mmCIF file of C-alpha atoms and ligand atoms in Angstrom:
data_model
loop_
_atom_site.group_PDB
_atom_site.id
_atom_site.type_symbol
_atom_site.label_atom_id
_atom_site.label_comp_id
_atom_site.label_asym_id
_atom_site.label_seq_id
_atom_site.Cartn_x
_atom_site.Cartn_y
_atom_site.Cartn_z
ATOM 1 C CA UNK A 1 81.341 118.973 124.045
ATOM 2 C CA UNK A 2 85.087 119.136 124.108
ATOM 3 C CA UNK A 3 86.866 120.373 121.424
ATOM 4 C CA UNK A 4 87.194 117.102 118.318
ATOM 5 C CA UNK A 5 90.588 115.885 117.183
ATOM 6 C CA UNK A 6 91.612 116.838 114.032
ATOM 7 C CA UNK A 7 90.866 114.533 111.206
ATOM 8 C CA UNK A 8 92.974 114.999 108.014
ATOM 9 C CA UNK A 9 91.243 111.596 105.985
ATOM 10 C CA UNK A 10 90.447 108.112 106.369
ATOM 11 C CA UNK A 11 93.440 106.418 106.386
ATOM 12 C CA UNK A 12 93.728 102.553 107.087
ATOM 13 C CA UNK A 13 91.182 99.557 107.424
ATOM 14 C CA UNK A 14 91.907 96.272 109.735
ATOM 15 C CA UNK A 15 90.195 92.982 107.926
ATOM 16 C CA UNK A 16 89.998 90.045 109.787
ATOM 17 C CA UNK A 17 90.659 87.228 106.802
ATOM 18 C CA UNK A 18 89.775 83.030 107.246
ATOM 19 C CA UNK A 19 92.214 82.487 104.353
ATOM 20 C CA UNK A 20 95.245 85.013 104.049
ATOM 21 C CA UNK A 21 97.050 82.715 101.142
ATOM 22 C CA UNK A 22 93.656 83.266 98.877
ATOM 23 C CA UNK A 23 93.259 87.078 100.478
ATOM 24 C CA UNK A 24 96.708 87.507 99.264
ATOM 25 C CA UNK A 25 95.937 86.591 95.451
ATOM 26 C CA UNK A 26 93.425 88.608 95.095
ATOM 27 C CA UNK A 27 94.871 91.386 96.752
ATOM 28 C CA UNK A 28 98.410 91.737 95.512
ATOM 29 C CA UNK A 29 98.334 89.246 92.399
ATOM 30 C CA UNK A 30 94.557 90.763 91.095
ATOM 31 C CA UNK A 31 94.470 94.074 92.749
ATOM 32 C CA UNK A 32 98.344 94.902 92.688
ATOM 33 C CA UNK A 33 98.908 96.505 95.998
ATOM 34 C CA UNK A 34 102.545 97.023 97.400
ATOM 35 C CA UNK A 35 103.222 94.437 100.280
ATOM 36 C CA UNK A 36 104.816 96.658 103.166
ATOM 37 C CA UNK A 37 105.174 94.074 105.944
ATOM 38 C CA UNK A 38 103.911 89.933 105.759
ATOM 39 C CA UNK A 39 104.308 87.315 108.313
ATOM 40 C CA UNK A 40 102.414 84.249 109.030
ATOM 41 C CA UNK A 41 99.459 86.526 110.254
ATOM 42 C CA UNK A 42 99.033 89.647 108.995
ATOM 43 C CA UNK A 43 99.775 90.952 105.510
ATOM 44 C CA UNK A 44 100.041 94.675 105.478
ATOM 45 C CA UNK A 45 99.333 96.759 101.930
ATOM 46 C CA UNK A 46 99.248 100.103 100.780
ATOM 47 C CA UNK A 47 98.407 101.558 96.947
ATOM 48 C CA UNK A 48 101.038 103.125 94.744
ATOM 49 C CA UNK A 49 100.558 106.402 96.135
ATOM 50 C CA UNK A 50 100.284 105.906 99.433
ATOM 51 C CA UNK A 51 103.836 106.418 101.879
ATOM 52 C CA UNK A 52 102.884 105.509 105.006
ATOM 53 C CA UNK A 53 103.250 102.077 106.108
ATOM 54 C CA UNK A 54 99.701 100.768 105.126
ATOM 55 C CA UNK A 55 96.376 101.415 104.357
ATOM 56 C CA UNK A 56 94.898 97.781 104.216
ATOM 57 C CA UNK A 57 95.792 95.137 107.045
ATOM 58 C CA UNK A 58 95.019 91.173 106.578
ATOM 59 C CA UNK A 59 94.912 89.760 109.504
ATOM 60 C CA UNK A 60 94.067 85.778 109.549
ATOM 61 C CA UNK A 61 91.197 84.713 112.104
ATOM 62 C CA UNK A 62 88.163 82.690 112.502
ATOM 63 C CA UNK A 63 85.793 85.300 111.652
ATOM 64 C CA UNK A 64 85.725 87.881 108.491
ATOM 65 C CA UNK A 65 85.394 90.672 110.540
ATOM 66 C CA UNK A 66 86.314 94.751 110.258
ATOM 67 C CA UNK A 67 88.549 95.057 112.970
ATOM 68 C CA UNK A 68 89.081 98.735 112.883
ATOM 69 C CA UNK A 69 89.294 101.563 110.487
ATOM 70 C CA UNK A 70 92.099 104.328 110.967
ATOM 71 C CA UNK A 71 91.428 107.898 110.665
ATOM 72 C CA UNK A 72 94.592 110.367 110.567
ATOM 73 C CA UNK A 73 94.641 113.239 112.671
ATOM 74 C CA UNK A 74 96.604 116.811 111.939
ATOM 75 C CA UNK A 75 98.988 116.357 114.806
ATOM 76 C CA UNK A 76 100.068 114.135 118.030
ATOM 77 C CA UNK A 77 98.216 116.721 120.227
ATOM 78 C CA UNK A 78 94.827 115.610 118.389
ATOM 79 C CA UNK A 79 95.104 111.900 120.172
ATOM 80 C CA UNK A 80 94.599 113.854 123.420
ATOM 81 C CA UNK A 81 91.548 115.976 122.004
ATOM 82 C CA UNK A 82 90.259 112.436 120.903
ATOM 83 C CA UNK A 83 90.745 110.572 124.224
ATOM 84 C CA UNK A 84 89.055 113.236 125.835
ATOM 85 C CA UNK A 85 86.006 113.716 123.076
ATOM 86 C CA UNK A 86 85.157 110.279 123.468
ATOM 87 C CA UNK A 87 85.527 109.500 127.016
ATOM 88 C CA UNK A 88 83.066 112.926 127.113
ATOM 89 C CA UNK A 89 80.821 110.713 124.791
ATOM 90 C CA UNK A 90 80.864 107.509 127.280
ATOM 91 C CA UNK A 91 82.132 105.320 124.856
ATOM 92 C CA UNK A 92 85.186 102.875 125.271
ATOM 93 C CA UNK A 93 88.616 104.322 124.643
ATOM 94 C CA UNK A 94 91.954 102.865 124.429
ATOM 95 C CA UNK A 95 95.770 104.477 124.138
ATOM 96 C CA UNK A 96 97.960 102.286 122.128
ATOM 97 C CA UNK A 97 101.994 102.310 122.381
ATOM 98 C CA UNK A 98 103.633 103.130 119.470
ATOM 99 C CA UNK A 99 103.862 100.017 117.226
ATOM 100 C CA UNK A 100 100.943 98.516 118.455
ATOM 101 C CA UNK A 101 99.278 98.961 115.426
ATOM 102 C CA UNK A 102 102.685 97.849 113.429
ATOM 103 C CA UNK A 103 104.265 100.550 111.654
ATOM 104 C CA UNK A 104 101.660 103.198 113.755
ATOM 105 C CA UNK A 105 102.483 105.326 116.232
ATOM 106 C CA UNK A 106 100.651 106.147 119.581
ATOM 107 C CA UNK A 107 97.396 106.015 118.531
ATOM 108 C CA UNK A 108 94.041 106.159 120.063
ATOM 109 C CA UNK A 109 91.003 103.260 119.301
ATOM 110 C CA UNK A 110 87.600 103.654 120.597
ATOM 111 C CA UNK A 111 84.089 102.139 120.252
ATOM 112 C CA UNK A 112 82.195 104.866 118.280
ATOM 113 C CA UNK A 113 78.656 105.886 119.146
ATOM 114 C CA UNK A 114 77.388 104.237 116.169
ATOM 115 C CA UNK A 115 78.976 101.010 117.158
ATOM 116 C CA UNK A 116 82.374 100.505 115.118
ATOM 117 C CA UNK A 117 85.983 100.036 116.265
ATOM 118 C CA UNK A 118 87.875 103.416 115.459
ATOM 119 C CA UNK A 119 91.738 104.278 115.611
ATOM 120 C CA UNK A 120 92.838 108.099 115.564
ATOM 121 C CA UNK A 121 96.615 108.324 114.936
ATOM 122 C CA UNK A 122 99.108 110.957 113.211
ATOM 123 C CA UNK A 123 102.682 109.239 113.672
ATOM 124 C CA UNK A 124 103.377 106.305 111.092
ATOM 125 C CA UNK A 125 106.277 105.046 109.363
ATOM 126 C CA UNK A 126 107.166 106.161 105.966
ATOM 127 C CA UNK A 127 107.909 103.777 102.894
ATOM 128 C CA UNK A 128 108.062 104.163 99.700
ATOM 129 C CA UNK A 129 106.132 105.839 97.444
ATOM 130 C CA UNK A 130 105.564 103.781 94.129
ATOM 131 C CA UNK A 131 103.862 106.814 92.529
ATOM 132 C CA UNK A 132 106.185 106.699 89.532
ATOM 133 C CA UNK A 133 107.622 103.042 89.949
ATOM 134 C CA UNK A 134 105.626 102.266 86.941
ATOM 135 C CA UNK A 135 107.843 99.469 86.234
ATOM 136 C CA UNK A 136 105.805 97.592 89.069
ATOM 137 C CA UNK A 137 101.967 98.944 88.227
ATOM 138 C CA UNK A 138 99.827 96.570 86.621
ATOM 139 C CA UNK A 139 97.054 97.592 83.744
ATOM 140 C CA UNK A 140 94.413 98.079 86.618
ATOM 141 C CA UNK A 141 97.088 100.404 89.120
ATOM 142 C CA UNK A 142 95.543 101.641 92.306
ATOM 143 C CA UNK A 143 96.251 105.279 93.953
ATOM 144 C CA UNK A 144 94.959 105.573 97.297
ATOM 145 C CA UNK A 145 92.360 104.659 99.923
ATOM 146 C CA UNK A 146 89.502 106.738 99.073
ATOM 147 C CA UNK A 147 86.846 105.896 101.531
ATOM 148 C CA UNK A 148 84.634 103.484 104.079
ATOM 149 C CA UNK A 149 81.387 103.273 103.286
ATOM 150 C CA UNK A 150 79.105 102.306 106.924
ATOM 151 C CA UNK A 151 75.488 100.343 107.167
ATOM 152 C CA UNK A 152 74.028 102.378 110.120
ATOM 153 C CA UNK A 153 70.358 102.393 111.098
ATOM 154 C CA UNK A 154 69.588 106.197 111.598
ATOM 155 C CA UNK A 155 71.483 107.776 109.048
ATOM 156 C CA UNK A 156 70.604 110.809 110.488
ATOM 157 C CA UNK A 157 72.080 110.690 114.003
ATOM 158 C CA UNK A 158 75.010 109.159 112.189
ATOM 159 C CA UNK A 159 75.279 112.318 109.935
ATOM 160 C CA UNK A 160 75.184 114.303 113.362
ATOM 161 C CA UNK A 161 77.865 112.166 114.893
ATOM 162 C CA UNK A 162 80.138 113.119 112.035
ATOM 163 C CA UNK A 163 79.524 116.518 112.107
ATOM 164 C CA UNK A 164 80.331 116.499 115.312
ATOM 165 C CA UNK A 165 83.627 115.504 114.036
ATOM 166 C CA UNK A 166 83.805 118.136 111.472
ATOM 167 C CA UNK A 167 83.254 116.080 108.398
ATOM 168 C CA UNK A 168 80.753 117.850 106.082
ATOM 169 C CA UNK A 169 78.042 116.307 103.632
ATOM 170 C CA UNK A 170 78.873 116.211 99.949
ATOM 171 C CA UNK A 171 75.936 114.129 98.416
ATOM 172 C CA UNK A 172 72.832 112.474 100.737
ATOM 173 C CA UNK A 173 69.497 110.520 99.424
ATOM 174 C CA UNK A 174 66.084 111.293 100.180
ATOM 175 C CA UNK A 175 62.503 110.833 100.027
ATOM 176 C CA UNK A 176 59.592 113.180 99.619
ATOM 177 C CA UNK A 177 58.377 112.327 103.179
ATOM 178 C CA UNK A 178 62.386 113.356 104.247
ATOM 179 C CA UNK A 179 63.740 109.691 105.076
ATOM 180 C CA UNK A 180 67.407 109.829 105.118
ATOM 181 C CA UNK A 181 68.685 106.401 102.721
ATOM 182 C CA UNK A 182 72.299 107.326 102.657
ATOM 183 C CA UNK A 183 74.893 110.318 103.228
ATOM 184 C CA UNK A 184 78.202 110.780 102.153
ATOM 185 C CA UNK A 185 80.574 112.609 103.992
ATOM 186 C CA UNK A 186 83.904 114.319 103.915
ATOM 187 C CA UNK A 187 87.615 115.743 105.512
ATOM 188 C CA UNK A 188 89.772 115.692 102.559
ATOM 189 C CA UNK A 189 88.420 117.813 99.615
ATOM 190 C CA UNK A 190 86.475 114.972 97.702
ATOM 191 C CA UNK A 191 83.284 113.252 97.698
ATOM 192 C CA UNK A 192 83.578 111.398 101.048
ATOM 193 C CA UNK A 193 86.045 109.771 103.842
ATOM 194 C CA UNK A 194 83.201 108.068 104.854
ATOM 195 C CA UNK A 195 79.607 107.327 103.692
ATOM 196 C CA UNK A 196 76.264 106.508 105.756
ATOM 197 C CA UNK A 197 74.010 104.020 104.446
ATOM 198 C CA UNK A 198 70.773 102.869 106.055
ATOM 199 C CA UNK A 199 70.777 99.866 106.984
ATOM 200 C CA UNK A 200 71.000 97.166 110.104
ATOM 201 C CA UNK A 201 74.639 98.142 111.560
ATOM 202 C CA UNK A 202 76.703 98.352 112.513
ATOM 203 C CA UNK A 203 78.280 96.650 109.476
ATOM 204 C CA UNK A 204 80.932 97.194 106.885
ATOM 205 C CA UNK A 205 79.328 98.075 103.872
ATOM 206 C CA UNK A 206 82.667 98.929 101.610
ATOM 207 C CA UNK A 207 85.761 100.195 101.567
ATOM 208 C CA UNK A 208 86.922 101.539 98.419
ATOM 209 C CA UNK A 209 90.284 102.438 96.763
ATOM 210 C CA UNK A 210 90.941 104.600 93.826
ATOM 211 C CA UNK A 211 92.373 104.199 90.449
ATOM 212 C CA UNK A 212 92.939 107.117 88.109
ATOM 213 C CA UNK A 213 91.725 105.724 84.857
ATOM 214 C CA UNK A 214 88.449 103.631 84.221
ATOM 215 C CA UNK A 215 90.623 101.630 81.876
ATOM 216 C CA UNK A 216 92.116 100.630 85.082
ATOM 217 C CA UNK A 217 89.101 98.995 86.208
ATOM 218 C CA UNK A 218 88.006 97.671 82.709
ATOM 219 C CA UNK A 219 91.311 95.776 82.918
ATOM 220 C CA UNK A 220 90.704 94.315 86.469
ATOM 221 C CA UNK A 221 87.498 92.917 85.433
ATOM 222 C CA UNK A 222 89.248 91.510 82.101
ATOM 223 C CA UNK A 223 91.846 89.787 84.985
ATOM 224 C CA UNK A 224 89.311 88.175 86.948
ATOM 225 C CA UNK A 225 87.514 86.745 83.713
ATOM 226 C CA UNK A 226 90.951 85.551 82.702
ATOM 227 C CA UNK A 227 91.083 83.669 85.745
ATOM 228 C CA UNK A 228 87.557 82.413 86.002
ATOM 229 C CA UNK A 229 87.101 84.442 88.996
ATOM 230 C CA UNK A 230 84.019 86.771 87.592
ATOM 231 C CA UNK A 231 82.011 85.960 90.359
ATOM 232 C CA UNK A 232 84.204 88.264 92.604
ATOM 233 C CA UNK A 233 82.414 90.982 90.467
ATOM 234 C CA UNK A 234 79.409 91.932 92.440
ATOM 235 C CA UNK A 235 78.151 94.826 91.030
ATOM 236 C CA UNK A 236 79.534 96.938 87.971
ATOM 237 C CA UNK A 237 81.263 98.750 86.175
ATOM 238 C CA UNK A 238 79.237 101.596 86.100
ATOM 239 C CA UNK A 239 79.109 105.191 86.376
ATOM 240 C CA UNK A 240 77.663 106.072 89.569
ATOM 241 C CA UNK A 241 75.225 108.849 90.212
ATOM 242 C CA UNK A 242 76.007 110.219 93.485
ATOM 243 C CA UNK A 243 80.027 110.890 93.154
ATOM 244 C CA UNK A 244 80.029 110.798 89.431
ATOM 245 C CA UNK A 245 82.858 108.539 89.917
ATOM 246 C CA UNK A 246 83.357 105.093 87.431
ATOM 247 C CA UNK A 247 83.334 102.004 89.932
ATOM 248 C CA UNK A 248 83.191 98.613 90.364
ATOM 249 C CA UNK A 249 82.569 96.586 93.251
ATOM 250 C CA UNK A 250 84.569 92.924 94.014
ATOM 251 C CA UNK A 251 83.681 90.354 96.768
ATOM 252 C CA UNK A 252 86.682 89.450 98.864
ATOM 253 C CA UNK A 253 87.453 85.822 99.461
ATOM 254 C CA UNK A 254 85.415 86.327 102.733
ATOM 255 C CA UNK A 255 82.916 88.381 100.913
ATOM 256 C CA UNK A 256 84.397 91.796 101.922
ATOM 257 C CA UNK A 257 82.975 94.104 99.649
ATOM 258 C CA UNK A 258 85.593 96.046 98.201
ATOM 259 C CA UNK A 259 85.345 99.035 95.328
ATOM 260 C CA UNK A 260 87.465 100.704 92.883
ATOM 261 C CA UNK A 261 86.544 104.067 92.081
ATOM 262 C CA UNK A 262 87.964 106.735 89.793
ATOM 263 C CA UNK A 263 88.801 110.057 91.002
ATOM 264 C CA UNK A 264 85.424 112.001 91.955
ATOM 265 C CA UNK A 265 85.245 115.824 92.095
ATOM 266 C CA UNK A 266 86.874 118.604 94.026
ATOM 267 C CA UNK A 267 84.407 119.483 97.767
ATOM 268 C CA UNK A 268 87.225 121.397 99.188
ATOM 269 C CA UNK A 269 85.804 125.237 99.254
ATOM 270 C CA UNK A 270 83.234 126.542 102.080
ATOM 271 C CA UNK A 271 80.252 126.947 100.017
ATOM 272 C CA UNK A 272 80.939 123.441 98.373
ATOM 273 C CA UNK A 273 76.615 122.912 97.026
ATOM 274 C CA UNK A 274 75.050 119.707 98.563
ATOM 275 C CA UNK A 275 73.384 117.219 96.194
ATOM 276 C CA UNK A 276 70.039 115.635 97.541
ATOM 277 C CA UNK A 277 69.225 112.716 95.274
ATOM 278 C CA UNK A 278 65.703 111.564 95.272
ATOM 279 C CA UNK A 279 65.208 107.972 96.451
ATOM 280 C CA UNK A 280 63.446 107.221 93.307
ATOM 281 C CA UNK A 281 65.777 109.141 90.675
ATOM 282 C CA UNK A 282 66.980 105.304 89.028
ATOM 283 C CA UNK A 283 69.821 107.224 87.890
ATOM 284 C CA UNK A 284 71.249 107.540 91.657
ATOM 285 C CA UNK A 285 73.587 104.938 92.187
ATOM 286 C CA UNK A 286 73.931 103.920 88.562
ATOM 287 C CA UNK A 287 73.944 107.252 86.097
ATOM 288 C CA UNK A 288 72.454 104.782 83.439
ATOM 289 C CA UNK A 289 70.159 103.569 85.200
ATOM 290 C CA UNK A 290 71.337 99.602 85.803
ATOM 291 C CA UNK A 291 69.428 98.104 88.557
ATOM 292 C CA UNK A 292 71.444 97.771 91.891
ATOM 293 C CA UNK A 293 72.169 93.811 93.128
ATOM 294 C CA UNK A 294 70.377 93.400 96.069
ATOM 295 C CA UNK A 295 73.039 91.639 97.674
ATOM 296 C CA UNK A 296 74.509 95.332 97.401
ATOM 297 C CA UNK A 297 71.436 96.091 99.601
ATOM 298 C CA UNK A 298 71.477 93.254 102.161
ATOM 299 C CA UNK A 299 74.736 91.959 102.841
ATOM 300 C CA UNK A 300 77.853 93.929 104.432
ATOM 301 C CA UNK A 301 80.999 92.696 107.347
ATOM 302 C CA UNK A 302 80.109 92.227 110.550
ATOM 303 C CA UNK A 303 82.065 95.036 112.816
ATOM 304 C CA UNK A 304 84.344 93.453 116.085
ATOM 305 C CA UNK A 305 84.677 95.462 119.270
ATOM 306 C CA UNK A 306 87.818 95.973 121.457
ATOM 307 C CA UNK A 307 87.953 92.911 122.577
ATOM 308 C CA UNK A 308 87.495 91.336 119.172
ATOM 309 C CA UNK A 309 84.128 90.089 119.640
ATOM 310 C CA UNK A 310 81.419 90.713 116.667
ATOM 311 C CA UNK A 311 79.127 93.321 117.759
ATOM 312 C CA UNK A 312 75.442 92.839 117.340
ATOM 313 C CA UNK A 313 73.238 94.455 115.317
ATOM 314 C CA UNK A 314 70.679 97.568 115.849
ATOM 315 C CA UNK A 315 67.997 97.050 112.813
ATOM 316 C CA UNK A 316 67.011 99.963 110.538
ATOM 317 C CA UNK A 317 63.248 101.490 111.741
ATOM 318 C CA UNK A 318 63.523 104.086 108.838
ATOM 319 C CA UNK A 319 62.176 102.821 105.522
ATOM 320 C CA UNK A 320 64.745 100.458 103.567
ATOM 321 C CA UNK A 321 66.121 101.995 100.115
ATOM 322 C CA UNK A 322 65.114 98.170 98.294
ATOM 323 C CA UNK A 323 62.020 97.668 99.690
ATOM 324 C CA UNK A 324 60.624 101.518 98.013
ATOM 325 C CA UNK A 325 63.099 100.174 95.046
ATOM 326 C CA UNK A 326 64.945 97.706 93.785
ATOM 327 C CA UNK A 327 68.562 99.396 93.134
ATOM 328 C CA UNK A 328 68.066 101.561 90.123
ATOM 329 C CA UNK A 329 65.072 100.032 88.506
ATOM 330 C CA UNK A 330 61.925 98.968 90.736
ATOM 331 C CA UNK A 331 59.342 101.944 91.137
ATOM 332 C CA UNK A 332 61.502 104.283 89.497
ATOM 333 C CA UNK A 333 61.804 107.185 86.890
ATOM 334 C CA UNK A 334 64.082 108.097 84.614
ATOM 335 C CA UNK A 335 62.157 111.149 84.209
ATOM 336 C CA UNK A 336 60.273 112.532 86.820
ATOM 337 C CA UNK A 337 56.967 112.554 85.207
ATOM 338 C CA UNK A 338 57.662 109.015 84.013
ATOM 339 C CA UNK A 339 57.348 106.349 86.713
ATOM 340 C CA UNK A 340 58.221 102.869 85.490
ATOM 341 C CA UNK A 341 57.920 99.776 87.176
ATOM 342 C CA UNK A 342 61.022 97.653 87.983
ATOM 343 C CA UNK A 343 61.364 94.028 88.549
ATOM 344 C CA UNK A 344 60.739 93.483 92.221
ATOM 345 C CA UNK A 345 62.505 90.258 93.994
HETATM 346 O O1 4SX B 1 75.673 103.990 94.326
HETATM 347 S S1 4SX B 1 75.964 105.422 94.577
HETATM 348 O O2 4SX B 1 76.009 106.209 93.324
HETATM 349 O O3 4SX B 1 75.015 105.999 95.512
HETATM 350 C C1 4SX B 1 77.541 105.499 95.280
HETATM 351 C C2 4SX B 1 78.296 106.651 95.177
HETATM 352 C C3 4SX B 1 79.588 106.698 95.702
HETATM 353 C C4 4SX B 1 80.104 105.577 96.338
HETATM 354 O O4 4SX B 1 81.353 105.546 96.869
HETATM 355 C C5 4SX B 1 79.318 104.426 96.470
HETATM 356 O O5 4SX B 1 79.882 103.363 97.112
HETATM 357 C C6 4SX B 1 78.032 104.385 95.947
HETATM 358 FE FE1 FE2 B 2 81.819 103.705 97.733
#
């Protein structure tokens, strides 16, 4: 294989939105991000940390979509290394002017092996950084752009395409029989960039921003029950397992699953110890054991391809983490002597 560009983090995600007034209030008037750029299409955001242009672009369209997801490379020379990796792989690539992407510089967009539309770039305008401007955070402030979480079928082969890529595992779940349920993966020295979970793909499972404070996210489920909007709360707060990080999880307008996520933990040195969860640990995903929705489970964003058509799905053959238990709960132990039975849908 030829040498792989670069990647310094995940960076931006692309949203295709059916109502961009309602995406707007509930993501600058609930979830408080900065409005860089907005015209009658698009409405491009970034958190309070973030300086370059965007990490989060609305775009308005027919069908709630992911339209791409934006990985930053080291330097320009890296687009290069990525045209030619993924040409080597047989996979569509595209160059993109400068701009294309607005406030992006040349950047390169393929169609990944594991079916999603990707954008390598390093040039990008710089705005500014709200880091201190607490005169415009809210109670429930967002940093950064933490991660994308991916439904993929063979998490596996996805895990290899990553490595590939230079990304390393942090955290993965198992079984005893050594089914792969999920994988989390990273560049920049924390948990994951990006996070493989079995399941028909490819889909959008999450992406997931991150606020410094839980009593950030207390307060932004306080907001939506001020405004009658609880039902945007799919799943949380909690304390997850895997990570260790405090989260919540909201449902987009278009049912985009979106999380907020304290800080995690520091991955950054060489001999950073992998964590293999056991499928049936109920203290996985939720560290006190709170059953996971199965809508968490089942339902994700259809993925678009180059030409902005949805791509179809390849369905999981591996077994499925809720059918061997439901979230944290079904056929589970708290200790591992102790099975328990958990409500099964
Ligand atoms: O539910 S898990 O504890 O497995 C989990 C951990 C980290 C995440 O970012 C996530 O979405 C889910
Ligand atoms: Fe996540």
């Amino acid at each position: 294989m030829s040498t792989a560009p670069d990647v310094i983090r995940c960076a931006y995600a692309e949203f295709v939105v059916s109502d961009l007034r309602a995406s707007r209030a509930f993501y600058v008037d609930v979830l408080g991000l900065v409005v860089t750029h907005e015209d009658a299409d698009t409405i491009h955001l970034r958190a309070f940390e973030e300086y370059l242009h965007h990490s989060l672009v609305l775009r308005r369209g027919p069908v709630p979509a992911l339209a791409v997801l934006g990985y930053r490379v080291r330097t320009p020379a890296d687009l290069d290394l990525a045209e030619a990796y993924y040409r080597e792989l047989g996979v569509r690539v595209r160059r993109r002017e400068p701009g294309a992407t607005l406030g992006i510089g040349e950047a390169v967009r393929v169609e990944d092996p594991l079916g999603f539309p990707i954008e390598f770039f390093h040039e990008a305008v710089h705005v500014e950084r709200f880091t201190q401007r607490y005169d415009t955070h809210g109670a429930g402030a967002i940093s950064r752009l933490d991660h994308f979480n991916l439904n993929t079928p063979d998490v596996p082969a996805a895990r290899k395409y990553y490595e590939g890529l230079g990304f390393r595992v942090s955290e993965d779940i198992q079984d005893s029989d050594g089914t792969v349920y999920a994988a989390w993966m990273f560049r920049k020295p924390t948990v994951h960039d990006v996070a493989l979970t079995g399941g028909d793909g490819p889909r959008l499972h999450h992406i997931a921003f991150a606020t410094h404070e839980r009593h950030q996210i207390l307060h932004i489920c306080d907001h939506l029950g001020a405004l009658r909007q609880s039902d945007m709360i799919e799943r949380g707060p909690g304390r997850h397992g895997v990570s260790n990080a405090f989260y919540l999880y909201l449902r987009d307008p278009d049912g985009h699953r979106i999380e907020i996520y304290t800080h995690d933990y520091y991955t950054g040195d060489p001999d950073n110890p992998v964590i293999t969860w056991d499928v049936h640990d109920n203290q996985r995903r939720d560290w006190w054991g709170n059953a996971v929705v199965p809508s968490w489970y089942t339902e994700a964003s259809p993925v678009l391809d180059l030409d902005g058509a949805p791509r179809p799905l390849v369905a999981r053959t591996d077994a499925r983490e809720m059918d061997v238990t439901i979230g944290a709960d079904g056929f589970s132990y708290t200790r591992s002597t102790e099975f328990k039975l958990g409500e099964q849908v």
